[in-house]
C-alpha cells in the first residue's frame, strides 16, 4: 500500500508524492453501520494513540480510533522501497528506554534491531566542512572532539549536569535547574565562548541544532540538558540512545503490532482519513466532529494531537489561558530529514558535518540498499531551512555539499514535516521558558478530555519512548474511571 505522505525522487521517475508503507491501513475504516456510543475516543494513531487504544481495548473498553492520515505511526513511520525501509520520522530506539523496550519484548522484536553505523570498511572517516575549509578526522577523533565540546557546554555544575539534574524524569522539582529554562543554547554558548576552539564551536553548534532543528536562539538550554541527562550524562550515551539502533524492517514493523493487537480484541472501531474539526465536552459526554461533518460521542476522549496542531481544533468549552498561550508559542523543531541513496558503497562508513553554510548540516552513512548503494541520512533545521519538494535542485546541492565528489545521488526520499498539516514540525523541542511555565498545564485534563502526547512526556519527551509513556498514562486513567463508573452503577 502507498501512503499519500512522503516523497521520493529518482532520475527515471522524477519527483513522486507518496511512498509505500506497511503502516497504511486498508480498508480505512471498519465502521459498517450506525455507531453506538463507545466508551472512549482516541484521536491520533501515532505511538501514543496506538498504546492508549491497545491498552483500553485489552481492558475491555469499547474504543474508537480517529486518524487524519491513511496510516499509523504519526511522526514515526517508515517507507518500504524495493524492500528497504527509509525512516520518514522517528527512527532510533534503545534498550535503556524502558517503555520502548517493554514493547519490543512484548512483541518479541529483540532480534529485530540493527546498528546504524558500520565503520568496518570504506572511507571510514568523519568530514568536517566549515567556512574555514574541509578536514577529515578518524571516528575516534570525531568522538573526542564532540565529547570535549559537549562537556564544556553542559558542565554548569562541575559534574556534567548530574548535580543539578539528578532525576531527569522529575527535573522541574529541583529549583536549581529551573533557571536553565530561561536560557537559550546561544546564551550558554556566549558564556563559554572563550573556552571553545573553532572546531569545537562548529561541532557543538551542529550537534545542538541536530537535536532541536531550530536556531541557537530558540533552543531551550534546559531541554538540551534534559536530553543529556537521559543519555547518562555522556557523549557516548547520546550516540547510543539517539542515533545508533533501529529496526531492520523499519518503525512501521513495530507500530503495526500495537494496531493488530487492538483489533484482535474485537473492541476497536477505527476510521482513517478523518481530520478532526471540533471537540465538545458537554453533559458528561464528549463529541468529536470531523471535517466531513461526521460526529462521534463517548464518555471520555484522549487527544494525542501534537502541540503545534492543537490550535487548528475548536474546543468547547475553550481551553484554558495557560494551555492556549503554550499552544500559540508551540515548539521549535522544523527538521528537514532527507534520505539519499548514493552509488558509492565506500560511504557506508562516513559521517559528516557541513556548517554553517549548508542547508543540510549533519549526515551519516546509515545502511546499504539492495542495489548495493549507500543510504545517507541527512538533517537540516530552521536556521537554513529548505522545502525539499519545492526546490529539488537545492536539496540535491545540499546533499552533495556534505561530501563533494562522493554523493552520486540515485534516489532521494523525504517527508516534509514543516508542511505537514497534522504535525507542523518534527519531534518536539522546546523554546526557552515554555516548559517551566506550561508543562504541568499541557499534561492536565480538560473535563472529560485527556491530553497525551510525547510533546509533554516527563521522561523521553519527543521520543517514541515518551509517546508510549503518555499513551500508557492516558489509558490507565480512562480505564480506572470508566470501570469505577460501571461498578457504581452496578450497585445501584
C-alpha positions as a LaTeX table, in Angstrom:
\begin{tabular}{lrrr}
\hline
Residue & $x$ (\AA) & $y$ (\AA) & $z$ (\AA) \\
\hline
Unk1 & 0.00 & 0.00 & 0.00 \\
Unk2 & 1.14 & 3.55 & $-0.71$ \\
Unk3 & 0.61 & 6.45 & 1.65 \\
Unk4 & $-0.18$ & 9.96 & 0.50 \\
Unk5 & 2.63 & 11.11 & 2.80 \\
Unk6 & 6.26 & 11.38 & 1.79 \\
Unk7 & 8.12 & 11.94 & $-1.46$ \\
Unk8 & 10.69 & 10.06 & $-3.48$ \\
Unk9 & 12.82 & 11.05 & $-6.46$ \\
Unk10 & 14.88 & 9.15 & $-8.99$ \\
Unk11 & 16.13 & 10.33 & $-12.36$ \\
Unk12 & 13.80 & 7.84 & $-14.03$ \\
Unk13 & 10.59 & 8.73 & $-12.18$ \\
Unk14 & 11.16 & 12.34 & $-11.24$ \\
Unk15 & 9.57 & 13.60 & $-8.02$ \\
Unk16 & 6.66 & 11.45 & $-6.88$ \\
Unk17 & 4.41 & 12.18 & $-3.92$ \\
Unk18 & 3.55 & 9.19 & $-1.74$ \\
Unk19 & 5.67 & 6.24 & $-0.68$ \\
Unk20 & 4.79 & 2.60 & 0.08 \\
Unk21 & 4.44 & 1.64 & 3.74 \\
Unk22 & 3.15 & $-1.32$ & 5.71 \\
Unk23 & 1.63 & 1.24 & 8.07 \\
Unk24 & $-1.12$ & 2.13 & 5.60 \\
Unk25 & $-4.44$ & 0.71 & 6.85 \\
Unk26 & $-6.86$ & $-0.87$ & 4.39 \\
Unk27 & $-9.79$ & $-0.73$ & 4.45 \\
Unk28 & $-9.57$ & 2.73 & 6.04 \\
Unk29 & $-12.48$ & 2.05 & 8.38 \\
Unk30 & $-14.20$ & $-0.94$ & 9.94 \\
Unk31 & $-17.36$ & 1.01 & 10.81 \\
Unk32 & $-20.10$ & $-0.66$ & 8.81 \\
Unk33 & $-23.29$ & 0.69 & 10.38 \\
Unk34 & $-24.61$ & 3.35 & 12.72 \\
Unk35 & $-22.09$ & 3.70 & 15.53 \\
Unk36 & $-23.37$ & 3.27 & 19.06 \\
Unk37 & $-21.84$ & 5.44 & 21.73 \\
Unk38 & $-18.44$ & 3.99 & 22.71 \\
Unk39 & $-16.51$ & 4.28 & 25.96 \\
Unk40 & $-13.54$ & 6.27 & 24.74 \\
Unk41 & $-12.45$ & 8.03 & 21.57 \\
Unk42 & $-8.75$ & 8.28 & 20.78 \\
Unk43 & $-7.63$ & 10.91 & 18.28 \\
Unk44 & $-4.37$ & 10.04 & 16.54 \\
Unk45 & $-2.67$ & 6.78 & 15.58 \\
Unk46 & 0.91 & 7.62 & 16.48 \\
Unk47 & 2.61 & 5.64 & 19.21 \\
Unk48 & 0.73 & 7.50 & 21.95 \\
Unk49 & $-2.63$ & 6.78 & 20.38 \\
Unk50 & $-1.75$ & 3.20 & 19.47 \\
Unk51 & $-0.65$ & 2.47 & 23.04 \\
Unk52 & $-3.77$ & 4.05 & 24.52 \\
Unk53 & $-6.05$ & 2.22 & 22.08 \\
Unk54 & $-4.45$ & $-1.15$ & 22.67 \\
Unk55 & $-4.43$ & $-0.86$ & 26.48 \\
Unk56 & $-8.01$ & 0.39 & 26.64 \\
Unk57 & $-9.22$ & $-2.38$ & 24.32 \\
Unk58 & $-7.42$ & $-5.02$ & 26.37 \\
Unk59 & $-9.13$ & $-3.61$ & 29.47 \\
Unk60 & $-12.50$ & $-4.30$ & 27.84 \\
Unk61 & $-13.44$ & $-0.76$ & 26.84 \\
Unk62 & $-15.13$ & $-0.03$ & 23.52 \\
Unk63 & $-12.74$ & 2.26 & 21.67 \\
Unk64 & $-13.00$ & 4.40 & 18.56 \\
Unk65 & $-9.75$ & 5.48 & 16.91 \\
Unk66 & $-9.93$ & 8.56 & 14.66 \\
Unk67 & $-6.91$ & 9.32 & 12.47 \\
Unk68 & $-6.43$ & 12.10 & 9.92 \\
Unk69 & $-3.88$ & 10.21 & 7.84 \\
Unk70 & $-4.16$ & 7.00 & 5.82 \\
Unk71 & $-1.61$ & 5.26 & 8.04 \\
Unk72 & $-0.48$ & 4.61 & 11.58 \\
Unk73 & 2.72 & 5.90 & 13.17 \\
Unk74 & 2.23 & 9.67 & 13.30 \\
Unk75 & 5.68 & 11.25 & 13.29 \\
Unk76 & 7.41 & 7.83 & 13.37 \\
Unk77 & 6.83 & 5.75 & 10.26 \\
Unk78 & 8.84 & 4.01 & 7.59 \\
Unk79 & 8.52 & 3.56 & 3.87 \\
Unk80 & 9.41 & 0.31 & 2.15 \\
Unk81 & 11.00 & 1.00 & $-1.21$ \\
Unk82 & 12.38 & $-2.01$ & $-3.05$ \\
Unk83 & 12.46 & $-3.97$ & 0.19 \\
Unk84 & 14.47 & $-1.32$ & 2.04 \\
Unk85 & 12.99 & 0.79 & 4.89 \\
Unk86 & 13.60 & 4.54 & 4.81 \\
Unk87 & 12.62 & 6.06 & 8.15 \\
Unk88 & 10.50 & 9.11 & 7.47 \\
Unk89 & 10.46 & 10.41 & 11.04 \\
Unk90 & 11.43 & 8.97 & 14.43 \\
Unk91 & 13.92 & 6.15 & 13.94 \\
Unk92 & 16.26 & 5.09 & 16.71 \\
Unk93 & 15.47 & 3.17 & 19.89 \\
Unk94 & 17.50 & 1.70 & 22.75 \\
Unk95 & 17.02 & $-0.94$ & 25.41 \\
Unk96 & 17.69 & 1.72 & 28.05 \\
Unk97 & 14.40 & 3.38 & 27.10 \\
Unk98 & 12.17 & 1.39 & 29.40 \\
Unk99 & 8.78 & 1.90 & 27.73 \\
Unk100 & 10.16 & 1.11 & 24.29 \\
Unk101 & 11.99 & $-1.97$ & 25.48 \\
Unk102 & 8.91 & $-3.28$ & 27.27 \\
Unk103 & 7.02 & $-3.17$ & 23.98 \\
Unk104 & 9.90 & $-4.58$ & 21.93 \\
Unk105 & 9.98 & $-7.50$ & 24.35 \\
Unk106 & 6.19 & $-7.83$ & 24.30 \\
Unk107 & 6.20 & $-8.24$ & 20.52 \\
Unk108 & 9.33 & $-10.43$ & 20.55 \\
Unk109 & 11.30 & $-7.99$ & 18.41 \\
Unk110 & 14.55 & $-8.04$ & 20.39 \\
Unk111 & 16.34 & $-9.58$ & 17.41 \\
Unk112 & 14.89 & $-7.01$ & 15.03 \\
Unk113 & 17.36 & $-4.25$ & 15.96 \\
Unk114 & 20.46 & $-3.45$ & 13.93 \\
Unk115 & 23.21 & $-0.81$ & 14.25 \\
Unk116 & 23.16 & 2.28 & 12.08 \\
Unk117 & 26.94 & 2.65 & 11.96 \\
Unk118 & 29.35 & 0.33 & 10.16 \\
Unk119 & 32.95 & 1.54 & 10.24 \\
Unk120 & 34.45 & $-1.78$ & 9.14 \\
Unk121 & 35.24 & $-0.75$ & 5.56 \\
Unk122 & 35.12 & 2.15 & 3.14 \\
Unk123 & 36.31 & 5.71 & 3.66 \\
Unk124 & 35.91 & 5.27 & 7.42 \\
Unk125 & 36.22 & 8.89 & 8.44 \\
Unk126 & 34.43 & 11.97 & 9.73 \\
Unk127 & 34.41 & 15.01 & 7.47 \\
Unk128 & 34.08 & 18.50 & 8.95 \\
Unk129 & 33.32 & 21.27 & 6.48 \\
Unk130 & 33.12 & 24.82 & 7.82 \\
Unk131 & 33.67 & 28.32 & 6.48 \\
Unk132 & 37.37 & 27.71 & 7.18 \\
Unk133 & 37.63 & 24.70 & 4.84 \\
Unk134 & 37.30 & 20.93 & 4.92 \\
Unk135 & 39.10 & 18.49 & 7.21 \\
Unk136 & 38.88 & 14.77 & 7.81 \\
Unk137 & 39.19 & 13.02 & 11.16 \\
Unk138 & 39.12 & 9.44 & 12.33 \\
Unk139 & 35.91 & 8.48 & 14.08 \\
Unk140 & 37.82 & 8.33 & 17.35 \\
Unk141 & 38.97 & 11.91 & 16.80 \\
Unk142 & 35.38 & 12.85 & 15.91 \\
Unk143 & 34.15 & 11.44 & 19.22 \\
Unk144 & 36.91 & 13.13 & 21.21 \\
Unk145 & 36.17 & 16.48 & 19.59 \\
Unk146 & 32.43 & 16.29 & 20.18 \\
Unk147 & 32.81 & 14.97 & 23.72 \\
Unk148 & 35.18 & 17.80 & 24.64 \\
Unk149 & 32.85 & 20.46 & 23.22 \\
Unk150 & 29.70 & 19.00 & 24.77 \\
Unk151 & 31.32 & 18.65 & 28.18 \\
Unk152 & 32.08 & 22.36 & 28.16 \\
Unk153 & 28.53 & 23.14 & 27.05 \\
Unk154 & 26.69 & 21.10 & 29.71 \\
Unk155 & 29.08 & 21.43 & 32.64 \\
Unk156 & 27.13 & 24.03 & 34.63 \\
Unk157 & 27.71 & 22.33 & 37.98 \\
Unk158 & 31.17 & 20.76 & 37.80 \\
Unk159 & 29.56 & 17.33 & 37.37 \\
Unk160 & 28.36 & 17.49 & 33.75 \\
Unk161 & 24.77 & 18.16 & 34.85 \\
Unk162 & 24.45 & 15.30 & 37.34 \\
Unk163 & 24.25 & 17.62 & 40.33 \\
Unk164 & 21.57 & 19.98 & 39.05 \\
Unk165 & 19.53 & 17.29 & 37.26 \\
Unk166 & 19.93 & 14.01 & 39.19 \\
Unk167 & 16.40 & 12.87 & 38.34 \\
Unk168 & 15.67 & 13.87 & 34.72 \\
Unk169 & 12.11 & 12.48 & 34.91 \\
Unk170 & 11.36 & 14.93 & 37.71 \\
Unk171 & 13.60 & 17.81 & 36.72 \\
Unk172 & 11.38 & 20.80 & 37.41 \\
Unk173 & 11.03 & 19.87 & 41.07 \\
Unk174 & 14.70 & 20.86 & 41.53 \\
Unk175 & 14.75 & 24.67 & 41.91 \\
Unk176 & 18.38 & 24.93 & 40.79 \\
Unk177 & 17.57 & 23.58 & 37.34 \\
Unk178 & 14.59 & 25.83 & 36.56 \\
Unk179 & 16.86 & 28.78 & 35.80 \\
Unk180 & 18.20 & 26.98 & 32.75 \\
Unk181 & 14.81 & 27.06 & 31.06 \\
Unk182 & 15.23 & 30.84 & 30.93 \\
Unk183 & 18.35 & 30.39 & 28.79 \\
Unk184 & 18.77 & 29.61 & 25.13 \\
Unk185 & 21.55 & 27.49 & 23.69 \\
Unk186 & 23.02 & 30.72 & 22.38 \\
Unk187 & 23.04 & 32.19 & 25.88 \\
Unk188 & 25.04 & 29.23 & 27.15 \\
Unk189 & 27.45 & 29.33 & 24.19 \\
Unk190 & 28.08 & 33.00 & 24.89 \\
Unk191 & 29.08 & 32.09 & 28.45 \\
Unk192 & 31.69 & 29.56 & 27.30 \\
Unk193 & 32.89 & 31.16 & 24.05 \\
Unk194 & 36.43 & 31.72 & 25.25 \\
Unk195 & 36.89 & 28.04 & 26.13 \\
Unk196 & 35.88 & 26.64 & 22.73 \\
Unk197 & 38.24 & 26.07 & 19.80 \\
Unk198 & 36.85 & 26.88 & 16.34 \\
Unk199 & 36.35 & 23.17 & 15.60 \\
Unk200 & 34.66 & 22.62 & 18.96 \\
Unk201 & 32.36 & 25.56 & 18.31 \\
Unk202 & 31.36 & 24.19 & 14.89 \\
Unk203 & 30.63 & 20.66 & 16.07 \\
Unk204 & 28.80 & 21.61 & 19.27 \\
Unk205 & 26.56 & 24.06 & 17.43 \\
Unk206 & 25.85 & 21.43 & 14.79 \\
Unk207 & 25.03 & 18.83 & 17.43 \\
Unk208 & 22.69 & 21.20 & 19.29 \\
Unk209 & 20.90 & 22.03 & 16.05 \\
Unk210 & 20.70 & 18.33 & 15.16 \\
Unk211 & 18.76 & 17.86 & 18.41 \\
Unk212 & 16.48 & 20.89 & 18.17 \\
Unk213 & 16.38 & 21.60 & 14.41 \\
Unk214 & 15.65 & 25.18 & 15.39 \\
Unk215 & 18.05 & 28.08 & 15.86 \\
Unk216 & 20.51 & 28.54 & 18.71 \\
Unk217 & 18.44 & 31.46 & 19.96 \\
Unk218 & 15.18 & 29.46 & 20.01 \\
Unk219 & 16.63 & 26.26 & 21.52 \\
Unk220 & 15.99 & 25.80 & 25.26 \\
Unk221 & 19.22 & 25.10 & 27.11 \\
Unk222 & 17.18 & 23.25 & 29.75 \\
Unk223 & 15.71 & 20.87 & 27.19 \\
Unk224 & 19.17 & 20.06 & 25.88 \\
Unk225 & 20.33 & 19.35 & 29.45 \\
Unk226 & 17.30 & 17.10 & 29.85 \\
Unk227 & 18.28 & 15.06 & 26.77 \\
Unk228 & 21.87 & 14.92 & 28.04 \\
Unk229 & 20.76 & 13.64 & 31.47 \\
Unk230 & 18.53 & 10.97 & 29.93 \\
Unk231 & 21.52 & 9.78 & 27.91 \\
Unk232 & 23.54 & 9.19 & 31.08 \\
Unk233 & 25.46 & 12.50 & 31.07 \\
Unk234 & 27.92 & 11.29 & 28.41 \\
Unk235 & 28.54 & 11.83 & 24.72 \\
Unk236 & 28.73 & 8.08 & 24.18 \\
Unk237 & 25.31 & 7.81 & 25.80 \\
Unk238 & 23.97 & 10.36 & 23.33 \\
Unk239 & 25.28 & 8.26 & 20.45 \\
Unk240 & 23.87 & 5.06 & 21.90 \\
Unk241 & 20.41 & 6.34 & 22.76 \\
Unk242 & 19.82 & 8.86 & 20.00 \\
Unk243 & 21.24 & 7.55 & 16.76 \\
Unk244 & 22.68 & 4.03 & 16.93 \\
Unk245 & 19.98 & 1.31 & 16.82 \\
Unk246 & 16.98 & 0.94 & 14.54 \\
Unk247 & 14.54 & $-1.73$ & 13.35 \\
Unk248 & 15.71 & $-3.86$ & 10.44 \\
Unk249 & 12.28 & $-3.61$ & 8.81 \\
Unk250 & 11.52 & $-0.04$ & 9.87 \\
Unk251 & 9.41 & 1.66 & 12.52 \\
Unk252 & 6.17 & 0.65 & 10.86 \\
Unk253 & 7.02 & $-3.01$ & 11.51 \\
Unk254 & 6.93 & $-2.15$ & 15.23 \\
Unk255 & 3.87 & 0.10 & 15.23 \\
Unk256 & 1.67 & $-2.33$ & 13.31 \\
Unk257 & 1.84 & $-4.78$ & 16.23 \\
Unk258 & 0.06 & $-2.32$ & 18.54 \\
Unk259 & $-2.71$ & $-1.86$ & 15.99 \\
Unk260 & $-3.12$ & $-5.56$ & 15.25 \\
Unk261 & $-3.35$ & $-6.44$ & 18.94 \\
Unk262 & $-6.04$ & $-3.81$ & 19.50 \\
Unk263 & $-8.04$ & $-5.07$ & 16.50 \\
Unk264 & $-7.78$ & $-8.66$ & 17.74 \\
Unk265 & $-9.71$ & $-7.80$ & 20.93 \\
Unk266 & $-12.88$ & $-7.06$ & 18.96 \\
Unk267 & $-13.24$ & $-3.82$ & 20.93 \\
Unk268 & $-11.78$ & $-1.43$ & 18.35 \\
Unk269 & $-13.55$ & 0.62 & 15.74 \\
Unk270 & $-11.45$ & 2.92 & 13.61 \\
Unk271 & $-11.71$ & 5.48 & 10.86 \\
Unk272 & $-8.72$ & 6.83 & 8.94 \\
Unk273 & $-8.65$ & 9.82 & 6.55 \\
Unk274 & $-10.75$ & 11.65 & 9.15 \\
Unk275 & $-9.27$ & 15.01 & 10.23 \\
Unk276 & $-10.93$ & 16.39 & 13.36 \\
Unk277 & $-12.61$ & 19.78 & 13.27 \\
Unk278 & $-14.06$ & 20.22 & 16.76 \\
Unk279 & $-14.29$ & 18.65 & 20.21 \\
Unk280 & $-17.22$ & 19.40 & 22.53 \\
Unk281 & $-17.42$ & 18.27 & 26.15 \\
Unk282 & $-20.95$ & 18.71 & 27.47 \\
Unk283 & $-23.35$ & 16.94 & 29.82 \\
Unk284 & $-20.92$ & 14.16 & 30.71 \\
Unk285 & $-20.08$ & 13.19 & 27.14 \\
Unk286 & $-17.55$ & 14.22 & 24.51 \\
Unk287 & $-18.50$ & 14.72 & 20.88 \\
Unk288 & $-15.94$ & 14.80 & 18.08 \\
Unk289 & $-16.87$ & 16.26 & 14.72 \\
Unk290 & $-14.68$ & 15.60 & 11.69 \\
Unk291 & $-14.18$ & 17.87 & 8.70 \\
Unk292 & $-16.65$ & 15.85 & 6.67 \\
Unk293 & $-19.33$ & 16.56 & 9.33 \\
Unk294 & $-19.42$ & 13.12 & 10.92 \\
Unk295 & $-19.89$ & 13.15 & 14.69 \\
Unk296 & $-18.90$ & 10.57 & 17.29 \\
Unk297 & $-19.66$ & 10.52 & 21.03 \\
Unk298 & $-18.04$ & 8.83 & 24.02 \\
Unk299 & $-17.70$ & 9.16 & 27.77 \\
Unk300 & $-14.01$ & 10.10 & 27.51 \\
Unk301 & $-11.68$ & 11.36 & 24.83 \\
Unk302 & $-7.91$ & 11.01 & 24.56 \\
Unk303 & $-6.37$ & 13.62 & 22.29 \\
Unk304 & $-2.89$ & 12.78 & 21.05 \\
Unk305 & $-2.81$ & 15.79 & 18.72 \\
Unk306 & 0.69 & 17.38 & 18.70 \\
Unk307 & 1.22 & 20.75 & 20.37 \\
Unk308 & 1.73 & 22.64 & 17.10 \\
Unk309 & $-1.57$ & 21.34 & 15.70 \\
Unk310 & $-3.90$ & 21.91 & 18.66 \\
Unk311 & $-4.69$ & 25.45 & 17.52 \\
Unk312 & $-6.49$ & 24.02 & 14.46 \\
Unk313 & $-9.14$ & 22.29 & 16.62 \\
Unk314 & $-12.18$ & 24.12 & 18.04 \\
Unk315 & $-12.69$ & 23.13 & 21.70 \\
Unk316 & $-15.90$ & 23.71 & 23.63 \\
Unk317 & $-15.57$ & 24.75 & 26.38 \\
Unk318 & $-12.45$ & 26.65 & 25.29 \\
Unk319 & $-9.06$ & 25.54 & 26.54 \\
Unk320 & $-7.58$ & 27.40 & 29.50 \\
Unk321 & $-5.49$ & 30.53 & 29.17 \\
Unk322 & $-2.14$ & 28.95 & 30.06 \\
Unk323 & $-2.55$ & 25.98 & 27.70 \\
Unk324 & $-3.70$ & 28.30 & 24.92 \\
Unk325 & $-0.67$ & 30.52 & 25.44 \\
Unk326 & 1.63 & 27.49 & 25.19 \\
Unk327 & $-0.14$ & 26.32 & 22.02 \\
Unk328 & 0.34 & 29.76 & 20.49 \\
Unk329 & 4.07 & 29.59 & 21.26 \\
Unk330 & 4.45 & 26.00 & 20.07 \\
Unk331 & 7.65 & 24.01 & 19.79 \\
Unk332 & 10.50 & 25.00 & 17.52 \\
Unk333 & 11.64 & 21.88 & 15.65 \\
Unk334 & 11.41 & 22.35 & 11.89 \\
Unk335 & 13.60 & 19.42 & 10.88 \\
Unk336 & 14.43 & 18.66 & 7.27 \\
Unk337 & 15.35 & 14.96 & 7.11 \\
Unk338 & 16.44 & 13.78 & 3.67 \\
Unk339 & 17.45 & 10.25 & 2.75 \\
Unk340 & 19.91 & 9.98 & $-0.11$ \\
Unk341 & 20.80 & 6.71 & $-1.83$ \\
Unk342 & 24.25 & 7.26 & $-3.32$ \\
Unk343 & 26.20 & 4.95 & $-5.60$ \\
Unk344 & 29.40 & 4.68 & $-3.55$ \\
Unk345 & 29.45 & 1.71 & $-1.13$ \\
Unk346 & 32.56 & 3.29 & 0.40 \\
Unk347 & 30.41 & 5.99 & 2.03 \\
Unk348 & 28.81 & 3.46 & 4.38 \\
Unk349 & 31.48 & 4.31 & 6.97 \\
Unk350 & 31.27 & 8.08 & 6.53 \\
Unk351 & 29.87 & 10.74 & 8.86 \\
Unk352 & 29.91 & 14.47 & 8.24 \\
Unk353 & 29.08 & 17.98 & 9.37 \\
Unk354 & 28.73 & 20.83 & 6.86 \\
Unk355 & 28.12 & 24.02 & 8.86 \\
Unk356 & 27.04 & 26.82 & 8.92 \\
Unk357 & 26.85 & 27.43 & 5.18 \\
Unk358 & 24.91 & 24.35 & 4.08 \\
Unk359 & 21.16 & 23.76 & 4.25 \\
Unk360 & 21.81 & 20.20 & 5.46 \\
Unk361 & 24.30 & 20.19 & 8.29 \\
Unk362 & 24.63 & 16.67 & 9.73 \\
Unk363 & 24.67 & 13.29 & 7.99 \\
Unk364 & 25.73 & 9.67 & 8.45 \\
Unk365 & 26.03 & 6.54 & 6.37 \\
Unk366 & 23.05 & 4.60 & 7.67 \\
Unk367 & 22.70 & 1.43 & 5.60 \\
Unk368 & 23.25 & $-0.46$ & 2.36 \\
Unk369 & 20.33 & $-0.75$ & $-0.05$ \\
Unk370 & 19.50 & $-3.92$ & $-2.02$ \\
Unk371 & 21.18 & $-2.33$ & $-5.05$ \\
Unk372 & 24.46 & $-2.16$ & $-3.12$ \\
Unk373 & 24.28 & 1.62 & $-2.76$ \\
Unk374 & 24.84 & 3.55 & 0.45 \\
Unk375 & 21.96 & 5.09 & 2.33 \\
Unk376 & 22.90 & 8.51 & 3.74 \\
Unk377 & 20.51 & 10.18 & 6.20 \\
Unk378 & 20.84 & 13.97 & 6.30 \\
Unk379 & 19.46 & 16.58 & 8.70 \\
Unk380 & 18.86 & 20.31 & 8.49 \\
Unk381 & 16.75 & 22.71 & 10.53 \\
Unk382 & 15.18 & 26.12 & 10.83 \\
Unk383 & 18.46 & 28.03 & 10.65 \\
Unk384 & 18.96 & 27.20 & 6.95 \\
Unk385 & 15.57 & 25.87 & 6.04 \\
Unk386 & 14.64 & 24.32 & 2.70 \\
Unk387 & 11.41 & 22.86 & 1.39 \\
Unk388 & 12.82 & 19.81 & $-0.41$ \\
Unk389 & 9.85 & 19.09 & $-2.66$ \\
Unk390 & 9.66 & 22.72 & $-3.76$ \\
Unk391 & 13.28 & 23.03 & $-4.85$ \\
Unk392 & 14.73 & 19.63 & $-5.60$ \\
Unk393 & 17.89 & 21.06 & $-7.13$ \\
Unk394 & 18.77 & 22.93 & $-3.92$ \\
Unk395 & 18.14 & 19.74 & $-1.98$ \\
Unk396 & 20.49 & 17.77 & $-4.23$ \\
Unk397 & 23.09 & 20.53 & $-3.92$ \\
Unk398 & 22.82 & 20.41 & $-0.12$ \\
Unk399 & 23.36 & 16.64 & $-0.12$ \\
Unk400 & 26.32 & 16.92 & $-2.47$ \\
Unk401 & 27.82 & 19.75 & $-0.42$ \\
Unk402 & 28.14 & 17.43 & 2.56 \\
Unk403 & 30.91 & 15.49 & 0.80 \\
Unk404 & 31.71 & 16.98 & $-2.61$ \\
Unk405 & 32.60 & 14.40 & $-5.23$ \\
Unk406 & 31.25 & 11.47 & $-3.23$ \\
Unk407 & 27.49 & 11.99 & $-3.46$ \\
Unk408 & 26.33 & 10.47 & $-6.74$ \\
Unk409 & 22.62 & 10.54 & $-5.91$ \\
Unk410 & 20.44 & 7.71 & $-7.18$ \\
Unk411 & 17.39 & 8.34 & $-5.01$ \\
Unk412 & 16.01 & 10.89 & $-2.55$ \\
Unk413 & 13.29 & 10.09 & $-0.02$ \\
Unk414 & 11.77 & 12.51 & 2.50 \\
Unk415 & 8.71 & 13.73 & 4.38 \\
Unk416 & 8.39 & 17.49 & 4.81 \\
Unk417 & 7.24 & 17.74 & 8.42 \\
Unk418 & 7.08 & 21.53 & 8.38 \\
Unk419 & 4.46 & 21.48 & 5.62 \\
Unk420 & 2.57 & 18.54 & 7.16 \\
Unk421 & $-0.71$ & 19.97 & 8.46 \\
Unk422 & $-1.03$ & 17.20 & 11.05 \\
Unk423 & 2.44 & 17.77 & 12.52 \\
Unk424 & 3.61 & 21.33 & 11.73 \\
Unk425 & 7.11 & 20.35 & 12.71 \\
Unk426 & 9.05 & 17.24 & 13.63 \\
Unk427 & 9.81 & 15.90 & 17.11 \\
Unk428 & 9.17 & 18.27 & 19.99 \\
Unk429 & 11.89 & 20.65 & 21.09 \\
Unk430 & 11.11 & 23.50 & 23.43 \\
Unk431 & 11.99 & 27.16 & 23.14 \\
Unk432 & 13.20 & 28.88 & 26.32 \\
Unk433 & 10.58 & 29.48 & 29.05 \\
Unk434 & 7.89 & 27.20 & 27.64 \\
Unk435 & 8.33 & 24.09 & 29.77 \\
Unk436 & 8.91 & 25.73 & 33.15 \\
Unk437 & 5.66 & 27.66 & 32.69 \\
Unk438 & 3.39 & 25.25 & 30.84 \\
Unk439 & 4.46 & 21.61 & 31.22 \\
Unk440 & 2.02 & 20.80 & 34.03 \\
Unk441 & $-0.81$ & 22.54 & 32.22 \\
Unk442 & $-0.12$ & 20.69 & 28.97 \\
Unk443 & $-0.36$ & 17.42 & 30.87 \\
Unk444 & $-3.60$ & 18.37 & 32.64 \\
Unk445 & $-7.03$ & 17.16 & 31.55 \\
Unk446 & $-9.81$ & 19.41 & 30.31 \\
Unk447 & $-13.03$ & 17.98 & 31.69 \\
Unk448 & $-13.57$ & 14.61 & 30.04 \\
Unk449 & $-10.78$ & 15.28 & 27.53 \\
Unk450 & $-7.33$ & 13.89 & 28.33 \\
Unk451 & $-4.25$ & 15.17 & 26.52 \\
Unk452 & $-1.49$ & 12.64 & 25.86 \\
Unk453 & 1.49 & 13.16 & 23.57 \\
Unk454 & 5.24 & 12.72 & 23.64 \\
Unk455 & 5.46 & 16.53 & 23.40 \\
Unk456 & 4.78 & 16.74 & 27.14 \\
Unk457 & 6.08 & 13.42 & 28.45 \\
Unk458 & 8.13 & 13.70 & 31.62 \\
Unk459 & 10.77 & 11.19 & 30.53 \\
Unk460 & 11.87 & 10.79 & 26.93 \\
Unk461 & 9.90 & 13.81 & 25.82 \\
Unk462 & 9.62 & 13.96 & 22.00 \\
Unk463 & 10.80 & 10.35 & 21.64 \\
Unk464 & 8.92 & 7.13 & 20.88 \\
Unk465 & 9.53 & 6.11 & 24.49 \\
Unk466 & 7.80 & 9.26 & 25.68 \\
Unk467 & 4.86 & 8.60 & 23.37 \\
Unk468 & 4.37 & 5.13 & 24.83 \\
Unk469 & 4.71 & 6.59 & 28.33 \\
Unk470 & 1.92 & 9.05 & 27.59 \\
Unk471 & $-0.38$ & 6.51 & 25.94 \\
Unk472 & 0.02 & 4.21 & 28.94 \\
Unk473 & $-0.85$ & 7.04 & 31.34 \\
Unk474 & $-3.98$ & 8.06 & 29.44 \\
Unk475 & $-5.32$ & 4.53 & 29.00 \\
Unk476 & $-4.84$ & 3.76 & 32.69 \\
Unk477 & $-6.74$ & 6.89 & 33.67 \\
Unk478 & $-9.77$ & 6.28 & 31.46 \\
Unk479 & $-9.86$ & 2.58 & 32.31 \\
Unk480 & $-9.90$ & 3.24 & 36.04 \\
Unk481 & $-12.54$ & 5.94 & 35.73 \\
Unk482 & $-14.90$ & 4.06 & 33.44 \\
Unk483 & $-14.58$ & 0.80 & 35.35 \\
Unk484 & $-15.32$ & 2.67 & 38.56 \\
Unk485 & $-18.39$ & 4.23 & 36.99 \\
Unk486 & $-19.63$ & 0.85 & 35.78 \\
Unk487 & $-19.10$ & $-0.66$ & 39.23 \\
Unk488 & $-21.02$ & 2.17 & 40.90 \\
Unk489 & $-23.94$ & 1.74 & 38.53 \\
Unk490 & $-24.00$ & $-2.00$ & 39.12 \\
Unk491 & $-24.51$ & $-1.40$ & 42.85 \\
Unk492 & $-27.48$ & 0.94 & 42.39 \\
\hline
\end{tabular}
